[in-house]
Short mmCIF file of C-alpha atoms in Angstrom, two decimals:
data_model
loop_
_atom_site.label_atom_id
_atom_site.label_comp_id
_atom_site.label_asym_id
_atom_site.label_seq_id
_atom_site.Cartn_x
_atom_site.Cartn_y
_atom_site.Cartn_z
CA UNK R 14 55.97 -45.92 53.19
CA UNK R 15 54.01 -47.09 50.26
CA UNK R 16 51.29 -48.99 52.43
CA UNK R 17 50.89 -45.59 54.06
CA UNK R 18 50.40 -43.73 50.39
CA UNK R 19 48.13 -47.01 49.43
CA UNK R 20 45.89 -46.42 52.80
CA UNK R 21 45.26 -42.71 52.06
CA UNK R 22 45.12 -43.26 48.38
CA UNK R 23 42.40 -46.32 49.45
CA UNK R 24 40.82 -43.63 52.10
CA UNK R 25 40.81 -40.90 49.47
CA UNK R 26 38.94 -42.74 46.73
CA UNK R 27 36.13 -43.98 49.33
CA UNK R 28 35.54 -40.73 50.49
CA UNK R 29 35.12 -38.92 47.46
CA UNK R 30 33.38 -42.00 45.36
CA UNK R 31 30.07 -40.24 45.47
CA UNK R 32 31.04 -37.15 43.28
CA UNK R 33 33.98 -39.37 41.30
CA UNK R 34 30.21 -41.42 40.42
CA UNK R 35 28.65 -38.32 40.13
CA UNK R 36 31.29 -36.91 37.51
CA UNK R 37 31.57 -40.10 35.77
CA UNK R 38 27.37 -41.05 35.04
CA UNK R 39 26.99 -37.13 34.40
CA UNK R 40 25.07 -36.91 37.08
CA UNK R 41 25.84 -33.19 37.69
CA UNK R 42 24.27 -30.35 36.10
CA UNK R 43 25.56 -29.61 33.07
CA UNK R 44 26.71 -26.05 34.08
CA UNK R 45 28.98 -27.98 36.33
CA UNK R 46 31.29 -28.62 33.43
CA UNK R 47 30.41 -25.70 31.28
CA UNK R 48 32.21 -22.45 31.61
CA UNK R 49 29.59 -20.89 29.49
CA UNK R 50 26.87 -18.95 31.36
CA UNK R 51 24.63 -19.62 28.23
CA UNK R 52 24.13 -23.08 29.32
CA UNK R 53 22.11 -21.95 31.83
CA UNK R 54 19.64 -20.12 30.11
CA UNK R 55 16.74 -18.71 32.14
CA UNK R 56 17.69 -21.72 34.98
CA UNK R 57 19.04 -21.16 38.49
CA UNK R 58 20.74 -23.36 40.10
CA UNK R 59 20.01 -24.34 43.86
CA UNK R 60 22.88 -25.26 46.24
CA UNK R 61 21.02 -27.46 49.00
CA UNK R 62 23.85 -27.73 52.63
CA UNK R 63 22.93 -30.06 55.07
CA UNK R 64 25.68 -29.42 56.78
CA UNK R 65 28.62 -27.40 56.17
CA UNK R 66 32.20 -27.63 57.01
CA UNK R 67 33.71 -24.33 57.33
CA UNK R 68 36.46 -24.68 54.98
CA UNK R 69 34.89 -26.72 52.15
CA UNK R 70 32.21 -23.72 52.56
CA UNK R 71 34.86 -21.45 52.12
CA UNK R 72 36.37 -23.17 49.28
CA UNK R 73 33.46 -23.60 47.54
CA UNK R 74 31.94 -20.06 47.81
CA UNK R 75 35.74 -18.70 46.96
CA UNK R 76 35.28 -21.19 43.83
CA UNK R 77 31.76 -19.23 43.24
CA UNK R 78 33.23 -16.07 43.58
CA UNK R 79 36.40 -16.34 41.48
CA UNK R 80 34.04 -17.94 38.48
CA UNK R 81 31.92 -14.96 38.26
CA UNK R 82 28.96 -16.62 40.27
CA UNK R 83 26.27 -13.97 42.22
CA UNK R 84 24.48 -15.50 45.07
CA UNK R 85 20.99 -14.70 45.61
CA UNK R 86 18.44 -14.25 48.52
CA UNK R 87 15.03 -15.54 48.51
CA UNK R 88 13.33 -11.95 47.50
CA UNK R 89 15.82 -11.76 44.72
CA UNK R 90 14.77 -15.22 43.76
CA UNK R 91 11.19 -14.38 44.18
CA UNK R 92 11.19 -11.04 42.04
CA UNK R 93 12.76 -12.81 39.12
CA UNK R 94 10.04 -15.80 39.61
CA UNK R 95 7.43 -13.06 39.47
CA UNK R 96 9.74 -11.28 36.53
CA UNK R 97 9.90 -8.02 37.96
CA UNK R 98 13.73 -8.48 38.17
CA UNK R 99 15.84 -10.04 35.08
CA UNK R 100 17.88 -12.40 36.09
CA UNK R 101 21.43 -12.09 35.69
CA UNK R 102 24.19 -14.77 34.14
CA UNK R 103 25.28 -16.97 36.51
CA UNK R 104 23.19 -16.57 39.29
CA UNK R 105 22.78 -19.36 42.03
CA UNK R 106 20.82 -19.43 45.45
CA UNK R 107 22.03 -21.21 48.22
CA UNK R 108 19.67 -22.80 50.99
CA UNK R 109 20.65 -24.46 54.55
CA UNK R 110 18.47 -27.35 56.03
CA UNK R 111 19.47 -27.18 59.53
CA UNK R 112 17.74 -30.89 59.80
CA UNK R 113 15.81 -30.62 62.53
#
């Protein structure tokens, strides 16, 4: 029984080293850790999938959504650019590379 906890304990820890690195040398944006909007300030962030897992995507727009997060599309995006639209508090665009 333990080797079994050890093995997915072991499995666990390799597959989520890149963001346990990425947490630990701050490699994230700070709005990551912050729960206040201000930190932001006049920045959007851009979500970049390369490929998507349907329930991690669901888990991480449900994440979005219960943190007060507004997607938005690229004429949104392109209005506030051009500052004919304000942007709002805790905005963030998300974009799919398909890869091909």
């Amino acid at each position: 029984m333990f080797s079994t906890y050890a093995h997915k304990l072991r499995w666990s820890y390799r597959k989520n080293w890149p963001d346990i690195q990425g947490i630990l040398l701050k490699k994230y944006p700070d709005f990551v850790f912050n729960s206040s909007p201000s930190s932001l300030e006049n920045q959007v962030p851009v979500f970049v999938f390369h490929s998507v897992d349907p329930i991690t995507f669901e888990e991480q727009l449900l994440y979005l959504k219960k943190n007060g997060y507004r997607t938005l599309n690229a004429d949104d995006l392109l209005q506030i650019l051009k500052g004919k639209k304000t942007l709002q508090e805790r905005s963030v665009v998300l974009t799919f590379d398909d890869g091909v």
